[in-house]
Short mmCIF file of C-alpha atoms and ligand atoms in Angstrom, two decimals:
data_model
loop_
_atom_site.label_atom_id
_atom_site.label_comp_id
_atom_site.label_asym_id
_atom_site.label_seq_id
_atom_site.Cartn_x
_atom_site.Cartn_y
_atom_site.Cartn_z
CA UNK Z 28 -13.72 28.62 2.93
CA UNK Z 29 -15.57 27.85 -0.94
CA UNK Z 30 -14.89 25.06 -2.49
CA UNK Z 31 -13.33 27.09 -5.35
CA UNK Z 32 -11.08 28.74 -2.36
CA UNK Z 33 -10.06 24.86 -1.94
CA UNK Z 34 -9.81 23.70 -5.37
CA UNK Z 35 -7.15 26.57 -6.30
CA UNK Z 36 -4.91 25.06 -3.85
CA UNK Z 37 -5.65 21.37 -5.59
CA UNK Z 38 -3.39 20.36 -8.22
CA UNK Z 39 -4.19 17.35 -10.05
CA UNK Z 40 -1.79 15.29 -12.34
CA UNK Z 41 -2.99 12.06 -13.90
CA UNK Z 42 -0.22 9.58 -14.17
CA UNK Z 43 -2.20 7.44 -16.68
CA UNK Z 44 -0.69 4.48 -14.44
CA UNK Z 45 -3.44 2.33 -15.01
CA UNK Z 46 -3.49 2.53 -18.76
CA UNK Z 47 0.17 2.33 -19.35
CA UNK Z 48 0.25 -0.71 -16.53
CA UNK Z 49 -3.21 -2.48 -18.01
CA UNK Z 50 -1.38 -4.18 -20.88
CA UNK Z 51 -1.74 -6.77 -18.53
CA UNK Z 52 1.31 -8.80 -19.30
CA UNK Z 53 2.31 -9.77 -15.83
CA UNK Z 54 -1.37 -10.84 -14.75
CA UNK Z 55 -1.11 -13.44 -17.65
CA UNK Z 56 2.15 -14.03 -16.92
CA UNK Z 57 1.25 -14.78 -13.01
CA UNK Z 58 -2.26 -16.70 -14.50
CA UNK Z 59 0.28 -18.75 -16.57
CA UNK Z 60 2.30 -20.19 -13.46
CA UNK Z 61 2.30 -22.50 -10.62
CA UNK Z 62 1.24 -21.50 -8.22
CA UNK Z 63 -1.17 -18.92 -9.95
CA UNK Z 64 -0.84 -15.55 -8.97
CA UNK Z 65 -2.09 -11.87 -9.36
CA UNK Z 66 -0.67 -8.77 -9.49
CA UNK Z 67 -1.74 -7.35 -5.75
CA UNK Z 68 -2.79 -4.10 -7.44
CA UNK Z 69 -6.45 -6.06 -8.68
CA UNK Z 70 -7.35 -6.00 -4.97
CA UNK Z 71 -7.30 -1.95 -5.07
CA UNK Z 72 -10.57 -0.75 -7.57
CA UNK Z 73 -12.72 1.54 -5.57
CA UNK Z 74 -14.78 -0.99 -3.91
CA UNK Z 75 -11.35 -2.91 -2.90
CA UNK Z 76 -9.75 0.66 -1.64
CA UNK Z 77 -13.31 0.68 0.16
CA UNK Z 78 -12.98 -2.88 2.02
CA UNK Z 79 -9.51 -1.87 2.73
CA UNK Z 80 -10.39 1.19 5.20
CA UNK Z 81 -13.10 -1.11 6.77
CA UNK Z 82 -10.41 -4.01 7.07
CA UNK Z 83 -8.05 -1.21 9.30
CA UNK Z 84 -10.86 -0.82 11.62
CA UNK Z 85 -11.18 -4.48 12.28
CA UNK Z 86 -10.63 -5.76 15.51
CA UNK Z 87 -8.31 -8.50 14.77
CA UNK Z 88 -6.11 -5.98 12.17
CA UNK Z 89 -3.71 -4.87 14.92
CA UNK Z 90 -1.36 -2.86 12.22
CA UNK Z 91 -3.43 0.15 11.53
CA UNK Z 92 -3.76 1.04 15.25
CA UNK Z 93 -0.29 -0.13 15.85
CA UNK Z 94 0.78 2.43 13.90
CA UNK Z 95 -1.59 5.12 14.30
CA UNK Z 96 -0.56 5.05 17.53
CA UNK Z 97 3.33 5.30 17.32
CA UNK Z 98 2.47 8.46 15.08
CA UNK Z 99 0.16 9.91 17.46
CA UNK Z 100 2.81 9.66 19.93
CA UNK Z 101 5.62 10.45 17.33
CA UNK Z 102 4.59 12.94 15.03
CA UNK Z 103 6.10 16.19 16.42
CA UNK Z 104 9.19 14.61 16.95
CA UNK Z 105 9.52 13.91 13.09
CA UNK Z 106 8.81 17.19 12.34
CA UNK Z 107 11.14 18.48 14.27
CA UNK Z 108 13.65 15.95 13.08
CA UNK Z 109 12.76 16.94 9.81
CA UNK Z 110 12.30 20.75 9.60
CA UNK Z 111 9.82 22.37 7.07
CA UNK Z 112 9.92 19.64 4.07
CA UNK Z 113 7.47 18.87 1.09
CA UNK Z 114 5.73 15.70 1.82
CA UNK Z 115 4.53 12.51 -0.73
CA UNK Z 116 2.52 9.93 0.51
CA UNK Z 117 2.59 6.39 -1.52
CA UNK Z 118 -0.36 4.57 -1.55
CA UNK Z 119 -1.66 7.73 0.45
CA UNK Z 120 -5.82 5.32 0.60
CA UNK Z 121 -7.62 7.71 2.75
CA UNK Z 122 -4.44 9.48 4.21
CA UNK Z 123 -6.02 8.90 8.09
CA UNK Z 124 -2.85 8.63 9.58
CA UNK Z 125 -0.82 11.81 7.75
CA UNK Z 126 -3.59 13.84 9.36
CA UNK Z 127 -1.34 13.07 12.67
CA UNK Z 128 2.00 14.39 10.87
CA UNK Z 129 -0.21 17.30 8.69
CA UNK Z 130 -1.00 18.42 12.07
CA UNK Z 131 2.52 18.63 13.86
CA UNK Z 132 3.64 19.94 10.57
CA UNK Z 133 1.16 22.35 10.17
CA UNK Z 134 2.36 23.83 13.70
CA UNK Z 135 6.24 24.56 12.07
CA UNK Z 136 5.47 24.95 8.58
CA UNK Z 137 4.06 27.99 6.85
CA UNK Z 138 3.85 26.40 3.93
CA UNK Z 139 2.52 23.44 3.87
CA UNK Z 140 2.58 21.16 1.11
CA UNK Z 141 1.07 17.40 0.36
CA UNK Z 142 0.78 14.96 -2.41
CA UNK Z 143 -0.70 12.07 -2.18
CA UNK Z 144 -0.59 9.29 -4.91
CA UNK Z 145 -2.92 6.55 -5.21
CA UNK Z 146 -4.41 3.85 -7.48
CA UNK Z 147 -8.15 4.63 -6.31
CA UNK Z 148 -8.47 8.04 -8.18
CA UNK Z 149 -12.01 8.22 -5.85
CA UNK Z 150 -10.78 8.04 -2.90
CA UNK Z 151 -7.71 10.74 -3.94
CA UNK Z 152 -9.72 13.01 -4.90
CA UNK Z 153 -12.39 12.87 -1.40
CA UNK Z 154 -9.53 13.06 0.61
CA UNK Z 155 -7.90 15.62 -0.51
CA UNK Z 156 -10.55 17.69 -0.65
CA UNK Z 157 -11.25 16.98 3.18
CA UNK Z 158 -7.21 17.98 3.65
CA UNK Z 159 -8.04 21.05 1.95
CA UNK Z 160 -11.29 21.95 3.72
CA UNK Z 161 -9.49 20.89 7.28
CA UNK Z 162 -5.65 22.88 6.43
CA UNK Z 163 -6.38 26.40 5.64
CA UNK Z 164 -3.07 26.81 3.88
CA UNK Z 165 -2.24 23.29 2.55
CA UNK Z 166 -1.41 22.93 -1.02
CA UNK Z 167 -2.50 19.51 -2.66
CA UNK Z 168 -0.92 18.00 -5.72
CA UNK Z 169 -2.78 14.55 -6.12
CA UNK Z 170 -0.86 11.80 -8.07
CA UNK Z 171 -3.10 9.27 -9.69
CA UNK Z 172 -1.42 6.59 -10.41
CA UNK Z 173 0.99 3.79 -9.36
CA UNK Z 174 4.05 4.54 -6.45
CA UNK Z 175 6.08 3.13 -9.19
CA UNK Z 176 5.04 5.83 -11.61
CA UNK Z 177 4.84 8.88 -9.04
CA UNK Z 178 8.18 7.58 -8.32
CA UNK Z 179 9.81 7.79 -11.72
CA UNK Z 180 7.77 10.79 -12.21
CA UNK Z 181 7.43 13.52 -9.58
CA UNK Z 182 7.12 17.15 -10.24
CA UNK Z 183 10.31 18.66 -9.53
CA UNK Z 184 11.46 19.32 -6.00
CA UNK Z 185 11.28 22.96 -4.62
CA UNK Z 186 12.71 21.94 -1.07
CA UNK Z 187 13.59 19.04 1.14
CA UNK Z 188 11.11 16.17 0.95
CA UNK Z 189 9.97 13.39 2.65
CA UNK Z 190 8.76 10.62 1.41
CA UNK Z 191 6.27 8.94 2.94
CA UNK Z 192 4.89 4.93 2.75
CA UNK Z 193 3.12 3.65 5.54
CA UNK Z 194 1.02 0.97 6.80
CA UNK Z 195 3.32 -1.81 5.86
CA UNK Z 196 3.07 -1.70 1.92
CA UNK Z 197 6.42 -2.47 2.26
CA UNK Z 198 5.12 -6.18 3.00
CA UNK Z 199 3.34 -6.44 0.26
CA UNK Z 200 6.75 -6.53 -2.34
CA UNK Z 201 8.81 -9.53 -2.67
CA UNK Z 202 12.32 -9.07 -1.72
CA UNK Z 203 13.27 -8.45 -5.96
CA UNK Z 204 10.43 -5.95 -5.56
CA UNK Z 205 11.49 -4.43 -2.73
CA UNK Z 206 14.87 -4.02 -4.01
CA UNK Z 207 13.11 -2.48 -6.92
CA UNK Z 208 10.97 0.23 -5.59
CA UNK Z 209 13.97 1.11 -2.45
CA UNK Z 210 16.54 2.07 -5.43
CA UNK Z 211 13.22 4.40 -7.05
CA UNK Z 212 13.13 5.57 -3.80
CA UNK Z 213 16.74 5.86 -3.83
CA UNK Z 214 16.86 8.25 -6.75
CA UNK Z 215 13.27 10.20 -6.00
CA UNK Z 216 14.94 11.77 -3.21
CA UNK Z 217 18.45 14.11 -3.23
CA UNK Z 218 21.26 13.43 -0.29
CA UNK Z 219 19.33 15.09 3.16
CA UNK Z 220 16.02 13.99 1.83
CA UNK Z 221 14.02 11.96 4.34
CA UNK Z 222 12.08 8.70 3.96
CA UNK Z 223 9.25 7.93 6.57
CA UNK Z 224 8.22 3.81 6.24
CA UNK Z 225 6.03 1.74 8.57
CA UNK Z 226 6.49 -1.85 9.10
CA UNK Z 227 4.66 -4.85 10.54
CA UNK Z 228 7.39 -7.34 12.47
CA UNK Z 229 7.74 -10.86 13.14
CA UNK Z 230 5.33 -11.80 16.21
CA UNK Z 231 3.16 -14.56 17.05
CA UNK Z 232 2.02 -16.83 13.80
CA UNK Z 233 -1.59 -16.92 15.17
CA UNK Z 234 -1.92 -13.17 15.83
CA UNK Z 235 -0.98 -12.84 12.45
CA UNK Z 236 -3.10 -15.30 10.85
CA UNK Z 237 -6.43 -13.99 12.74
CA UNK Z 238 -5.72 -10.60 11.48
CA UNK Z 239 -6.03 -11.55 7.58
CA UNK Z 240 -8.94 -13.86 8.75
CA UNK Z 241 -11.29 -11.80 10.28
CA UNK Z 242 -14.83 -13.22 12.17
CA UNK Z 243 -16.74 -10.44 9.46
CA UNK Z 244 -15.33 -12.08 6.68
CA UNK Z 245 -14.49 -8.27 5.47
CA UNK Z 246 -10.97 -9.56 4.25
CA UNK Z 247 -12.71 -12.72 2.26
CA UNK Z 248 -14.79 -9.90 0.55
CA UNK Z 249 -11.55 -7.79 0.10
CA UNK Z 250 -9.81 -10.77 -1.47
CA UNK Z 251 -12.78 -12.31 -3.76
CA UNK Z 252 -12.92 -8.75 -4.88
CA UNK Z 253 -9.77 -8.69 -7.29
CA UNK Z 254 -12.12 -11.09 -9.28
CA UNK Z 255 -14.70 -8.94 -9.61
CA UNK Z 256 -12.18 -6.25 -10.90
CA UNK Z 257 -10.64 -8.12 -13.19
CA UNK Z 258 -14.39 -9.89 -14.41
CA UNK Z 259 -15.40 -5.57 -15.09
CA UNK Z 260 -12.09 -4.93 -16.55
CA UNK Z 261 -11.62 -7.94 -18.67
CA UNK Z 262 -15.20 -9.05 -19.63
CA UNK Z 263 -14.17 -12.37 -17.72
CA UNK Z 264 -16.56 -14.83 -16.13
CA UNK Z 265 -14.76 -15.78 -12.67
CA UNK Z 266 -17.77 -16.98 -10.49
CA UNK Z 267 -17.34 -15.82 -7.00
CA UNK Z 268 -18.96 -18.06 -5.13
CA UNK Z 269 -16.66 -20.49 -6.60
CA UNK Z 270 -14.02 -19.40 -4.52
CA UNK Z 271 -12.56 -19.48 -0.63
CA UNK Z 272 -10.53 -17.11 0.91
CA UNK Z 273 -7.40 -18.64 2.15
CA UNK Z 274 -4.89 -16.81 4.39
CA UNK Z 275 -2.14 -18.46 5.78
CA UNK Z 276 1.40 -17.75 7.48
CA UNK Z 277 4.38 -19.06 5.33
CA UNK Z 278 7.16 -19.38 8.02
CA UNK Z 279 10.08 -19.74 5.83
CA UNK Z 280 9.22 -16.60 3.58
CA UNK Z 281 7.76 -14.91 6.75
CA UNK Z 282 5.17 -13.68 5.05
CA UNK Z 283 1.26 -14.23 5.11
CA UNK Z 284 0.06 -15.54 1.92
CA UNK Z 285 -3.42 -14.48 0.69
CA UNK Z 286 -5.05 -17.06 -1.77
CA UNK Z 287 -8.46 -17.63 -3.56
CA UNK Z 288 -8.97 -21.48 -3.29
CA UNK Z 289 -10.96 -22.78 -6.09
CA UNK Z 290 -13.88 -25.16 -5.48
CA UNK Z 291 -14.80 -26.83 -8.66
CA UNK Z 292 -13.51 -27.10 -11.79
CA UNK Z 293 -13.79 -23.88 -13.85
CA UNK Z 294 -13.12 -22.78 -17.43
CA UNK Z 295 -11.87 -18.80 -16.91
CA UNK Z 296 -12.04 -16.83 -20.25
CA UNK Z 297 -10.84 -12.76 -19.99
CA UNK Z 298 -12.51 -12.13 -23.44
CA UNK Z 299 -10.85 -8.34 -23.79
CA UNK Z 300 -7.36 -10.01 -23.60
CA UNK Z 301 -8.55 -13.28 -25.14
CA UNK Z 302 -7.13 -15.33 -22.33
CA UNK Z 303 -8.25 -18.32 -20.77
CA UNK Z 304 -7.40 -20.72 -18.38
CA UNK Z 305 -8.69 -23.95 -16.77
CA UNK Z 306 -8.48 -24.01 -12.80
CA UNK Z 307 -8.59 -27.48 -10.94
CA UNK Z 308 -10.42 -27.96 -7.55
CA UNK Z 309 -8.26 -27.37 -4.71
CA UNK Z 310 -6.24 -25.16 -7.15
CA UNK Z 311 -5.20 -21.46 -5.56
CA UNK Z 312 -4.56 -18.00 -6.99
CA UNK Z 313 -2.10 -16.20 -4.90
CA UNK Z 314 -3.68 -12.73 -4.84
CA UNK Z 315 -1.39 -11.00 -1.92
CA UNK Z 316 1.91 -11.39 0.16
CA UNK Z 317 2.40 -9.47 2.97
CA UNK Z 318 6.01 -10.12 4.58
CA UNK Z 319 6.63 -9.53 8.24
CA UNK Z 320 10.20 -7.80 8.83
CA UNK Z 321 13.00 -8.42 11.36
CA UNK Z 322 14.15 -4.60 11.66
CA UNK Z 323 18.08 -5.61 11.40
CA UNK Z 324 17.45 -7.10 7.96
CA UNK Z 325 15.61 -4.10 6.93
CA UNK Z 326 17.52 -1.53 8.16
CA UNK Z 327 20.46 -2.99 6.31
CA UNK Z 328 18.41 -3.54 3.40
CA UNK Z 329 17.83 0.06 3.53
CA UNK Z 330 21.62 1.09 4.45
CA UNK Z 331 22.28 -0.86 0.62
CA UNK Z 332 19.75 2.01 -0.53
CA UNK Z 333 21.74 5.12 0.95
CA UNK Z 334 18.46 5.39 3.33
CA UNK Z 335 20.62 5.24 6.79
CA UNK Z 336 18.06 5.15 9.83
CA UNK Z 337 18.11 7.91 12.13
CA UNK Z 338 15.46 6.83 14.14
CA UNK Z 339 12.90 3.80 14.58
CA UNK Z 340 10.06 3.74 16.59
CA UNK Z 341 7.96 0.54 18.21
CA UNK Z 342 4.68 -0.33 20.38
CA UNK Z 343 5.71 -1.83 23.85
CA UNK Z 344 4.70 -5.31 22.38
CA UNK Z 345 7.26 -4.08 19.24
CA UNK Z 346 4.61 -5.34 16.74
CA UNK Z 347 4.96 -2.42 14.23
CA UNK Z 348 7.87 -0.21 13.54
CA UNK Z 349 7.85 3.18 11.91
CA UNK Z 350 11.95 4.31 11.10
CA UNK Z 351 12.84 7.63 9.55
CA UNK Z 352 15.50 7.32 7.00
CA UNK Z 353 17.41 9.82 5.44
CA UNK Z 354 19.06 9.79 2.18
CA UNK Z 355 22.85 9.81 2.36
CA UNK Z 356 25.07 11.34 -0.28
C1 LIG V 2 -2.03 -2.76 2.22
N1 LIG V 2 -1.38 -3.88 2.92
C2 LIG V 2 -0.26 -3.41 3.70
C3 LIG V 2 -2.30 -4.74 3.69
C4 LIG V 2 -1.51 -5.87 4.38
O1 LIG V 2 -1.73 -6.08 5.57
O2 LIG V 2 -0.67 -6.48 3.73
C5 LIG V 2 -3.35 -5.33 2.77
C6 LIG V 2 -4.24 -6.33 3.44
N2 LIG V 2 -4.51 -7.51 2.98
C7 LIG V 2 -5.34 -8.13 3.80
N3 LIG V 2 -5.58 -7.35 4.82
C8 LIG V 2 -4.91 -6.21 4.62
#
């Protein structure tokens, strides 16, 4: 196969998501408040997409493997759940896992088809053209760009979809959020349409916590990263080594709560949006959630969405959960 064999299957559509989104009202807006906070999408520039992969190979970060391994055992029975359908990965990183369902699909479906949307243009456009090196017949149509924007604006459907958001992004919305993005999802997808999410559950605080502090200190690097981003985006001066990373478990939010914990007293200035701000020792910026679901809650949070649960799928420790939804009429 060429590479200009590949490439005619690769469609490309630049959502200009970072632009339009780079006005950068809510990062002032979450600088402004107490607690400070920042949009989670700082953490993901190329580097961050970068730390992320090595993070899911970590030891202590049960979800990835969790997961991985319900697909691996689960995959052919989706697609046969499913039937042929067109599928669009959110948040799609280095798409490791939908090789599992590309393969079962790629044993029922003739024709094949995958986009995958993602903030880390980089890493969309490597993996897809691994997909299309590995799938002889696969069609690519990489969506650059936030879910939110792929969401409000994917190319029209041809068949049955499935939408796809794994790894426990989920988590990473606040329940408003959540709300928000389910009712895109909502109207993305027509009545029959299917929805494919993976979630991390309640379990054991200090599993948790140990998994978002890791003994490499490849998380801290992850975390201390969205400064970095926003010092190259911004012209800011953010000092690193300024900074701790803090991870802790928030019981009554069930959530863990990622924070960079400041050290001494700093003077920030982001010169390109003339913004500054004075940080206190001991004061944190709130850089991630990542909320831990009880799968009743969620599946009736999902049942508000017309996304009725046909199936869900656990580990024998029932750490992770993978449910396929389907869009009701
Ligand atoms: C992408 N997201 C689901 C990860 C999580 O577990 O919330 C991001 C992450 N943050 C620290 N480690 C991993």
């Amino acid at each position: 196969m060429t590479v200009k064999q590949e490439c005619s299957r690769l469609n490309w559509i630049n959502l200009d998501a970072l632009e339009a989104v780079d006005q950068a009202d809510d990062l002032i807006a979450g600088l402004k408040q107490t607690p400070k906070t920042l949009p989670c999408r700082y953490l993901y520039d190329d580097r961050g997409s970068a730390l992320f992969e090595k993070i899911c190979d970590l030891p202590e970060y049960y979800p990835t493997r969790t997961e991985q391994a319900i697909l691996e055992q689960n995959a052919s029975a989706i697609a046969q759940m499913t039937g042929s359908c067109e599928l669009i990965e959110l948040g799609s990183g280095s798409s490791r896992k939908t090789h599992l369902l590309l393969e079962a699909y790629s044993q029922t479906d003739q024709s094949l088809s995958y986009c995958p949307v993602d903030v880390s243009t980089g890493l969309l456009r490597t993996t897809a053209l691994q997909l299309l090196h590995h799938y002889p017949t696969l069609q690519v149509c990489g969506l650059a760009g936030t879910y939110e924007q792929a969401l409000a604006q994917l190319p029209p459907a041809t068949r049955r979809r499935m939408l796809i958001f794994l790894g426990s992004t989920l988590g990473n919305l606040n329940p408003q959020d959540c709300d928000r993005f389910l009712t895109q999802v909502q109207s993305a997808l027509q009545p029959g349409d299917f929805f494919l999410v993976g979630v991390d559950l309640q379990k054991d605080v200090d599993l948790i916590e140990t998994a978002y502090n890791d003994a490499q200190g490849v998380t801290a690097a992850f975390n201390l990263n969205a400064l970095k981003h926003l010092n190259q985006q911004f012209e800011g001066n953010f000092r690193l080594n300024q900074f701790a990373h803090w991870a802790f478990y928030n019981p009554v939010d069930h959530q863990i709560e990622m924070h960079l914990f400041n050290l001494r007293p700093q003077f920030i200035f982001l010169r390109t949006l003339n913004f500054a701000i004075e940080l206190q020792i001991g004061e944190t910026i709130r850089t991630e959630i990542s909320r831990k679901f009880y799968l009743p809650t969620l599946i009736s949070t999902l049942e508000r969405h017309d996304l009725r649960s046909l199936q869900v799928w656990t580990d024998p420790n029932r750490w992770f959960a993978l449910l396929l939804c389907q869009r009701q009429a």
